[in-house]
Amino acid sequence: MKLTKTDITVRWISGHNRVEGNKRADKEAKEVAKSAGNNSLQKCLPTFLWEQSLHTSILAIKQEQNSIMKKHWERLWAKSPCHTHTFKYDKNLPSGSFHRTTKGNIW
């Protein structure tokens, strides 16, 4: 493959410029978005959409799930005989670095 020097010009072009009805459609969409009646009736939505707040992203879901699992694990660990023993030596055990070091090992 031979590369050659090429001049490239980049220009912004309005995507909907001179499209018939575009301004009216924008205006109508803004009015609907601002109105109080633009929401779906709760009874028309699936239950999971109105029982709890929705997450904005997959990352938010993962973060929440990790937080729940960490709290659950901490409760289990606090009840463990190992916790009582290791707590005497290091109050931070098992730390994140400890988990990364021992990941995959079976005790």
N, CA, C and O of each residue as an XYZ file, in Angstrom:
428
protein
N       0.852     -1.172      0.000
C       0.000      0.000      0.000
C       0.894      1.229      0.000
O       1.782      1.360      0.842
N       0.660      2.109     -0.929
C       1.452      3.328     -1.034
C       0.614      4.505     -0.542
O      -0.507      4.722     -1.003
N       1.175      5.257      0.401
C       0.481      6.418      0.928
C       0.953      7.665      0.203
O       2.146      7.844     -0.043
N       0.019      8.510     -0.130
C       0.366      9.778     -0.778
C      -0.192     10.922      0.046
O      -1.167     10.757      0.779
N       0.425     12.067     -0.078
C      -0.035     13.254      0.627
C      -1.298     13.758     -0.065
O      -1.326     13.921     -1.284
N      -2.339     14.003      0.727
C      -3.616     14.444      0.183
C      -4.129     15.621      0.994
O      -4.007     15.642      2.218
N      -4.698     16.594      0.312
C      -5.338     17.714      0.997
C      -6.785     17.343      1.283
O      -7.509     16.875      0.405
N      -7.187     17.562      2.524
C      -8.565     17.280      2.914
C      -9.176     18.556      3.466
O      -8.577     19.236      4.298
N     -10.369     18.871      2.996
C     -11.103     20.025      3.497
C     -12.350     19.523      4.205
O     -13.104     18.715      3.662
N     -12.562     20.013      5.429
C     -13.735     19.623      6.200
C     -14.613     20.852      6.355
O     -14.142     21.916      6.757
N     -15.899     20.701      6.034
C     -16.856     21.797      6.164
C     -18.089     21.297      6.888
O     -18.525     20.163      6.692
N     -18.645     22.158      7.727
C     -19.894     21.824      8.398
C     -21.038     22.184      7.472
O     -21.080     23.277      6.907
N     -21.960     21.254      7.323
C     -23.133     21.487      6.484
C     -24.360     21.177      7.327
O     -24.461     20.104      7.921
N     -25.279     22.112      7.373
C     -26.512     21.909      8.117
C     -27.290     20.760      7.490
O     -27.651     20.810      6.314
N     -27.545     19.724      8.286
C     -28.202     18.527      7.761
C     -29.637     18.733      7.314
O     -30.093     18.078      6.377
N     -30.353     19.631      7.969
C     -31.762     19.820      7.627
C     -32.026     21.193      7.024
O     -33.170     21.647      6.968
N     -30.997     21.829      6.590
C     -31.159     23.147      5.980
C     -31.974     23.016      4.696
O     -31.689     22.170      3.849
N     -32.973     23.851      4.569
C     -33.838     23.904      3.383
C     -34.685     22.637      3.202
O     -35.128     22.336      2.093
N     -34.904     21.906      4.284
C     -35.786     20.744      4.210
C     -37.183     21.229      4.573
O     -37.395     21.813      5.635
N     -38.126     20.980      3.680
C     -39.487     21.461      3.880
C     -40.084     20.897      5.174
O     -40.064     19.687      5.398
N     -40.608     21.777      6.012
C     -41.260     21.364      7.248
C     -40.326     21.180      8.435
O     -40.791     20.886      9.536
N     -39.018     21.345      8.241
C     -38.065     21.104      9.316
C     -38.265     22.046     10.498
O     -38.277     21.606     11.648
N     -38.421     23.339     10.224
C     -38.593     24.307     11.306
C     -39.885     24.037     12.072
O     -39.921     24.134     13.299
N     -40.928     23.703     11.349
C     -42.207     23.411     12.009
C     -42.091     22.152     12.866
O     -42.599     22.110     13.986
N     -41.425     21.132     12.340
C     -41.242     19.886     13.096
C     -40.440     20.141     14.370
O     -40.774     19.607     15.427
N     -39.384     20.955     14.278
C     -38.593     21.305     15.460
C     -39.454     22.015     16.497
O     -39.383     21.709     17.687
N     -40.266     22.963     16.041
C     -41.128     23.730     16.937
C     -42.134     22.808     17.629
O     -42.334     22.899     18.841
N     -42.765     21.921     16.855
C     -43.754     20.988     17.411
C     -43.106     20.058     18.446
O     -43.680     19.800     19.504
N     -41.918     19.565     18.129
C     -41.223     18.654     19.047
C     -40.891     19.354     20.359
O     -41.035     18.762     21.428
N     -40.451     20.602     20.288
C     -40.126     21.361     21.496
C     -41.371     21.606     22.337
O     -41.313     21.530     23.565
N     -42.481     21.896     21.699
C     -43.729     22.134     22.435
C     -44.191     20.876     23.158
O     -44.615     20.942     24.312
N     -44.112     19.749     22.497
C     -44.521     18.488     23.116
C     -43.603     18.156     24.292
O     -44.070     17.719     25.343
N     -42.301     18.363     24.113
C     -41.348     18.056     25.185
C     -41.586     18.920     26.415
O     -41.377     18.461     27.538
N     -42.017     20.159     26.222
C     -42.256     21.082     27.333
C     -43.598     20.842     28.018
O     -43.763     21.200     29.184
N     -44.545     20.252     27.325
C     -45.897     20.106     27.873
C     -45.943     19.060     28.979
O     -45.154     18.115     28.995
N     -46.879     19.246     29.900
C     -47.037     18.313     31.026
C     -47.627     16.987     30.565
O     -47.437     15.966     31.225
N     -48.327     16.990     29.461
C     -48.999     15.781     29.001
C     -48.169     14.920     28.074
O     -48.718     14.077     27.365
N     -46.862     15.110     28.061
C     -46.042     14.349     27.123
C     -45.598     12.996     27.673
O     -44.955     12.221     26.965
N     -45.933     12.710     28.924
C     -45.524     11.448     29.516
C     -46.559     10.363     29.261
O     -47.756     10.632     29.154
N     -46.072      9.133     29.168
C     -46.974      7.994     29.007
C     -47.725      7.763     30.308
O     -47.192      8.018     31.388
N     -48.941      7.291     30.214
C     -49.688      6.931     31.410
C     -48.984      5.767     32.092
O     -48.549      4.819     31.438
N     -48.878      5.849     33.404
C     -48.161      4.826     34.157
C     -48.723      3.431     33.896
O     -47.964      2.472     33.755
N     -50.039      3.313     33.832
C     -50.651      1.995     33.644
C     -50.352      1.403     32.267
O     -50.526      0.202     32.063
N     -49.908      2.224     31.329
C     -49.602      1.741     29.981
C     -48.157      1.258     29.854
O     -47.784      0.664     28.843
N     -47.354      1.510     30.874
C     -45.944      1.129     30.833
C     -45.725     -0.217     31.508
O     -46.495     -0.597     32.391
N     -44.683     -0.943     31.104
C     -44.336     -2.174     31.818
C     -44.011     -1.846     33.282
O     -43.482     -0.774     33.579
N     -44.321     -2.750     34.168
C     -44.155     -2.528     35.608
C     -42.753     -2.060     35.968
O     -42.602     -1.144     36.776
N     -41.711     -2.679     35.378
C     -40.348     -2.326     35.773
C     -39.989     -0.879     35.448
O     -39.027     -0.343     35.998
N     -40.757     -0.239     34.555
C     -40.460      1.152     34.210
C     -41.011      2.141     35.218
O     -40.547      3.280     35.275
N     -41.985      1.738     36.011
C     -42.528      2.690     36.972
C     -42.361      2.277     38.422
O     -42.700      3.048     39.320
N     -41.850      1.084     38.673
C     -41.606      0.660     40.049
C     -40.341      1.272     40.632
O     -40.238      1.443     41.847
N     -39.395      1.595     39.793
C     -38.137      2.159     40.269
C     -37.615      3.157     39.247
O     -38.077      3.202     38.107
N     -36.650      3.950     39.673
C     -36.075      4.914     38.737
C     -35.222      4.172     37.711
O     -34.628      3.138     38.018
N     -35.167      4.698     36.514
C     -34.402      4.070     35.447
C     -32.948      4.511     35.502
O     -32.644      5.647     35.866
N     -32.073      3.616     35.143
C     -30.660      3.956     35.054
C     -30.405      4.627     33.711
O     -31.104      4.378     32.729
N     -29.407      5.464     33.692
C     -29.130      6.185     32.458
C     -28.183      5.431     31.544
O     -28.082      5.755     30.361
N     -27.491      4.438     32.063
C     -26.531      3.744     31.210
C     -26.231      2.352     31.757
O     -26.565      2.029     32.897
N     -25.599      1.547     30.927
C     -25.149      0.220     31.343
C     -24.137      0.365     32.477
O     -24.153     -0.410     33.433
N     -23.257      1.362     32.366
C     -22.255      1.588     33.400
C     -22.915      1.867     34.749
O     -22.455      1.368     35.776
N     -23.985      2.656     34.755
C     -24.695      2.954     36.004
C     -25.274      1.679     36.608
O     -25.240      1.500     37.825
N     -25.798      0.806     35.779
C     -26.347     -0.467     36.256
C     -25.236     -1.316     36.869
O     -25.403     -1.888     37.946
N     -24.097     -1.392     36.173
C     -22.970     -2.177     36.685
C     -22.466     -1.616     38.011
O     -22.177     -2.372     38.939
N     -22.361     -0.288     38.101
C     -21.888      0.328     39.334
C     -22.835      0.033     40.492
O     -22.391     -0.286     41.595
N     -24.127      0.136     40.245
C     -25.102     -0.144     41.299
C     -25.032     -1.606     41.723
O     -25.059     -1.912     42.915
N     -24.942     -2.502     40.752
C     -24.868     -3.930     41.068
C     -23.600     -4.245     41.855
O     -23.643     -5.017     42.813
N     -22.474     -3.656     41.460
C     -21.224     -3.871     42.194
C     -21.335     -3.363     43.627
O     -20.839     -4.002     44.555
N     -21.980     -2.225     43.805
C     -22.169     -1.662     45.139
C     -23.024     -2.587     46.007
O     -22.706     -2.817     47.174
N     -24.095     -3.109     45.443
C     -24.970     -4.039     46.169
C     -24.200     -5.302     46.557
O     -24.283     -5.768     47.694
N     -23.448     -5.848     45.595
C     -22.695     -7.071     45.859
C     -21.601     -6.847     46.897
O     -21.347     -7.719     47.727
N     -20.952     -5.683     46.858
C     -19.900     -5.382     47.831
C     -20.486     -5.311     49.242
O     -19.908     -5.857     50.182
N     -21.627     -4.642     49.392
C     -22.267     -4.547     50.709
C     -22.678     -5.934     51.214
O     -22.515     -6.250     52.392
N     -23.207     -6.748     50.313
C     -23.603     -8.110     50.673
C     -22.382     -8.911     51.127
O     -22.420     -9.594     52.151
N     -21.305     -8.818     50.355
C     -20.078     -9.537     50.696
C     -19.525     -9.066     52.040
O     -19.077     -9.887     52.839
N     -19.550     -7.751     52.302
C     -19.034     -7.216     53.565
C     -19.820     -7.762     54.759
O     -19.246     -8.042     55.811
N     -21.144     -7.912     54.589
C     -21.953     -8.494     55.668
C     -21.562     -9.963     55.903
O     -21.437    -10.403     57.046
N     -21.373    -10.713     54.810
C     -20.959    -12.112     54.941
C     -19.577    -12.213     55.582
O     -19.352    -13.048     56.459
N     -18.664    -11.368     55.144
C     -17.296    -11.390     55.653
C     -17.266    -11.064     57.146
O     -16.507    -11.675     57.898
N     -18.079    -10.112     57.573
C     -18.105     -9.722     58.987
C     -18.526    -10.890     59.882
O     -18.134    -10.944     61.048
N     -19.318    -11.822     59.349
C     -19.779    -12.979     60.119
C     -18.803    -14.160     60.044
O     -18.948    -15.135     60.781
N     -17.824    -14.069     59.165
C     -16.903    -15.173     58.930
C     -15.877    -15.319     60.057
O     -15.393    -14.316     60.582
N     -15.539    -16.558     60.435
C     -14.469    -16.767     61.422
C     -13.127    -16.222     60.919
O     -12.294    -15.787     61.714
N     -12.925    -16.247     59.619
C     -11.682    -15.708     59.046
C     -11.560    -14.214     59.312
O     -10.464    -13.701     59.537
N     -12.689    -13.526     59.285
C     -12.679    -12.077     59.537
C     -12.150    -11.784     60.936
O     -11.313    -10.901     61.124
N     -12.643    -12.525     61.901
C     -12.219    -12.323     63.284
C     -10.715    -12.530     63.417
O     -10.038    -11.765     64.105
N     -10.198    -13.553     62.765
C      -8.771    -13.866     62.840
C      -7.921    -12.808     62.127
O      -6.957    -12.304     62.703
N      -8.263    -12.473     60.901
C      -7.446    -11.519     60.135
C      -7.583    -10.097     60.648
O      -6.666     -9.291     60.489
N      -8.708     -9.779     61.258
C      -8.942     -8.427     61.765
C      -7.923     -8.052     62.846
O      -7.590     -6.879     63.017
N      -7.432     -9.065     63.573
C      -6.420     -8.820     64.606
C      -5.133     -8.260     64.005
O      -4.449     -7.457     64.640
N      -4.802     -8.678     62.789
C      -3.537     -8.310     62.163
C      -3.644     -7.106     61.243
O      -2.751     -6.260     61.200
N      -4.735     -7.040     60.514
C      -4.901     -5.935     59.558
C      -6.389     -5.638     59.412
O      -7.157     -6.459     58.911
N      -6.769     -4.469     59.851
C      -8.189     -4.092     59.818
C      -8.700     -3.852     58.395
O      -9.910     -3.781     58.178
N      -7.794     -3.728     57.430
C      -8.189     -3.469     56.039
C      -8.326     -4.741     55.208
O      -8.745     -4.679     54.052
N      -7.983     -5.880     55.774
C      -8.081     -7.117     55.004
C      -9.525     -7.594     54.957
O     -10.286     -7.356     55.894
N      -9.898     -8.245     53.906
C      -9.155     -8.362     52.657
C      -9.374     -7.134     51.784
O     -10.512     -6.743     51.522
N      -8.311     -6.546     51.350
C      -8.360     -5.330     50.538
C      -8.529     -5.678     49.066
O      -8.475     -6.847     48.684
N      -8.732     -4.662     48.250
C      -8.862     -4.874     46.805
C      -7.616     -5.500     46.217
O      -7.708     -6.373     45.354
N      -6.436     -5.060     46.678
C      -5.189     -5.627     46.154
C      -5.047     -7.087     46.579
O      -4.506     -7.899     45.828
N      -5.522     -7.427     47.766
C      -5.510     -8.815     48.220
C      -6.363     -9.680     47.299
O      -5.954    -10.773     46.908
N      -7.553     -9.183     46.953
C      -8.439     -9.938     46.058
C      -7.815    -10.127     44.687
O      -7.922    -11.204     44.101
N      -7.164     -9.091     44.169
C      -6.537     -9.209     42.847
C      -5.393    -10.217     42.881
O      -5.182    -10.951     41.916
N      -4.656    -10.253     43.989
C      -3.529    -11.172     44.122
C      -4.002    -12.617     44.209
O      -3.377    -13.512     43.641
N      -5.090    -12.843     44.911
C      -5.555    -14.210     45.159
C      -6.651    -14.668     44.208
O      -7.156    -15.782     44.342
N      -7.023    -13.833     43.259
C      -8.128    -14.172     42.354
C      -7.841    -15.492     41.637
O      -6.769    -15.684     41.064
N      -8.797    -16.372     41.680
C      -8.664    -17.647     40.985
C      -8.101    -18.755     41.859
O      -8.194    -19.930     41.503
N      -7.515    -18.396     43.007
C      -7.004    -19.421     43.914
C      -8.143    -19.968     44.756
O      -9.015    -19.221     45.200
N      -8.128    -21.259     44.970
C      -9.148    -21.885     45.801
C      -8.503    -22.205     47.141
O      -7.447    -22.835     47.189
N      -9.123    -21.779     48.209
C      -8.561    -21.969     49.555
C      -8.959    -23.297     50.105
O      -8.583    -23.639     51.226
